Coordinates of C-alpha atoms in Angstrom, one line a residue:
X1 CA 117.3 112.2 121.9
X2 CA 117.3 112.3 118.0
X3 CA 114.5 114.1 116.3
X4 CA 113.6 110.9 114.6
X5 CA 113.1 109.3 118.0
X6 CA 111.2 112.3 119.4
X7 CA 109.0 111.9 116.4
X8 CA 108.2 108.3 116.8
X9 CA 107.4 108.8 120.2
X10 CA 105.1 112.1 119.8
X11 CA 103.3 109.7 116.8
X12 CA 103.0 107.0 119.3
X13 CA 101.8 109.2 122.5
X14 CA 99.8 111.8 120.3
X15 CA 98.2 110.3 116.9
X16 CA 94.8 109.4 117.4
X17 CA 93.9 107.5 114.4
X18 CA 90.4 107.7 114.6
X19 CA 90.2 111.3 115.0
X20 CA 92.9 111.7 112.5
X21 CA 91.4 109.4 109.6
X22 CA 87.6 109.5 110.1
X23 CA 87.4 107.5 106.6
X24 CA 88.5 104.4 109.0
X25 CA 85.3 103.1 109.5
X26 CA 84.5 102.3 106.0
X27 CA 87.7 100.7 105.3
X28 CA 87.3 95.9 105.2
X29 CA 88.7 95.0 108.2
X30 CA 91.9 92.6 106.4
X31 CA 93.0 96.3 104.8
X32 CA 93.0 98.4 107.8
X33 CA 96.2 97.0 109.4
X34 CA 98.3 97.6 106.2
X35 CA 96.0 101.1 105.8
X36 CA 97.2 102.4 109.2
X37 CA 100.5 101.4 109.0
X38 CA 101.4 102.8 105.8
X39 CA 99.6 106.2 107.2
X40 CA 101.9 106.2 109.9
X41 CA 104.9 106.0 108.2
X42 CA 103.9 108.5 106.1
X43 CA 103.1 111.0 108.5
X44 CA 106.4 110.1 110.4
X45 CA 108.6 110.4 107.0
X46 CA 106.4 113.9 106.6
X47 CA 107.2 115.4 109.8
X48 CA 111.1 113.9 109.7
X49 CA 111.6 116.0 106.4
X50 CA 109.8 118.9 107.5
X51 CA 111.5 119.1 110.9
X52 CA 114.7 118.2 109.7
X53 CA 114.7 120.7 106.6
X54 CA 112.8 123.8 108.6
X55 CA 112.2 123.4 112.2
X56 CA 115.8 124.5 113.5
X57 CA 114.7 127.9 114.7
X58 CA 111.4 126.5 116.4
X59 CA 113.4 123.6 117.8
X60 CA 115.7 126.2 119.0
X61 CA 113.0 128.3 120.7
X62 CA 111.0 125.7 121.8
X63 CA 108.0 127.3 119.8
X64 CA 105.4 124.3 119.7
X65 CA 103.1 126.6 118.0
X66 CA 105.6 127.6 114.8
X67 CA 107.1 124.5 114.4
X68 CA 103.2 123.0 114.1
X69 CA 102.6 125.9 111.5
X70 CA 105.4 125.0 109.8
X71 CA 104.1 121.4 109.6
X72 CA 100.6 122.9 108.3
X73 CA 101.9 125.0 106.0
X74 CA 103.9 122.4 104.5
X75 CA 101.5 120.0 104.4
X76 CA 100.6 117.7 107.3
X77 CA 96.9 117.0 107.1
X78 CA 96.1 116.6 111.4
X79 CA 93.7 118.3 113.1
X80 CA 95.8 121.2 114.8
X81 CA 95.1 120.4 118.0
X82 CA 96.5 117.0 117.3
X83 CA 99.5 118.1 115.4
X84 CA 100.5 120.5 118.2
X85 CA 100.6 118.4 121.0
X86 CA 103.1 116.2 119.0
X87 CA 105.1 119.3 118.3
X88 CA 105.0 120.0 121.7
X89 CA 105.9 116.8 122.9
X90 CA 108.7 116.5 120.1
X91 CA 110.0 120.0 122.0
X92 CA 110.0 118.0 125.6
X93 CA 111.7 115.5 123.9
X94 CA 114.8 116.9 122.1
X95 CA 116.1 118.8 125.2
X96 CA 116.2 115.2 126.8
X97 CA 119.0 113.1 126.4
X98 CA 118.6 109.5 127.1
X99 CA 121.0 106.5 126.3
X100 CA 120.5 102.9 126.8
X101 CA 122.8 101.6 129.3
X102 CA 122.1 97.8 130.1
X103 CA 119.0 95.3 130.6
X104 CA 118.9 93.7 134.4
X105 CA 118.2 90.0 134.8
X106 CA 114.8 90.8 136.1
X107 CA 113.6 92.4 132.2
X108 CA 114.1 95.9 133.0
X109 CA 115.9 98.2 131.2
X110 CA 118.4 100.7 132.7
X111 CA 118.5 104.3 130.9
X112 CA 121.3 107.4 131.3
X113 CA 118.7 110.3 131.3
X114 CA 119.9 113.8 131.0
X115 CA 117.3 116.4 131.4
X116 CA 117.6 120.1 131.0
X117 CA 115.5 121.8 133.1

């Protein structure tokens, strides 16, 4: 799985907004849509440059725990907690290799999955 996949899928299992952007609650309900989204992609951009430029060796290692320094250290403002469970997942993730195969008259869709175990 590409590392911009593994991202998008640690942002969508991991991110909790609320606990992430506590300002939320004072944002007019017809700006918050546009205000998430656009903190989302940001964050997702963040971490694709960051990961991409200088997580090799953690990727390599599988060290959650660097790679979410690294993220810190360059500038990710999550809660660690937060940002290390996406790192961690984003580890599961990139020794997995998945590839779409086919959808099946009844809607579901049928995935080659490689895992490394």
């Amino acid at each position: 799985m590409s590392i911009e996949a593994c991202i998008a899928h640690a942002i969508h299992n991991d991110l909790d907004i609320i606990e992430a952007l506590p300002e939320i609650h004072s944002i007019p309900m017809e700006e918050l849509e546009i205000y998430i989204e656009q903190y989302v992609l940001e964050v997702q951009s963040s971490l694709c440059d960051i990961i991409l430029g200088q997580g090799e060796p953690y990727l390599k290692s599988k060290d959650a725990a660097g790679l979410c320094a690294t993220c810190l250290e360059s500038g990710i403002e999550l809660p660690p907690s937060m940002l290390l469970r996406m790192c961690q997942t984003i580890l599961q993730l990139s020794t997995v290799d998945a590839r779409f195969i086919l959808d099946t008259e009844d809607g579901k869709s049928l995935y080659y999955v490689k895992v490394a175990v």
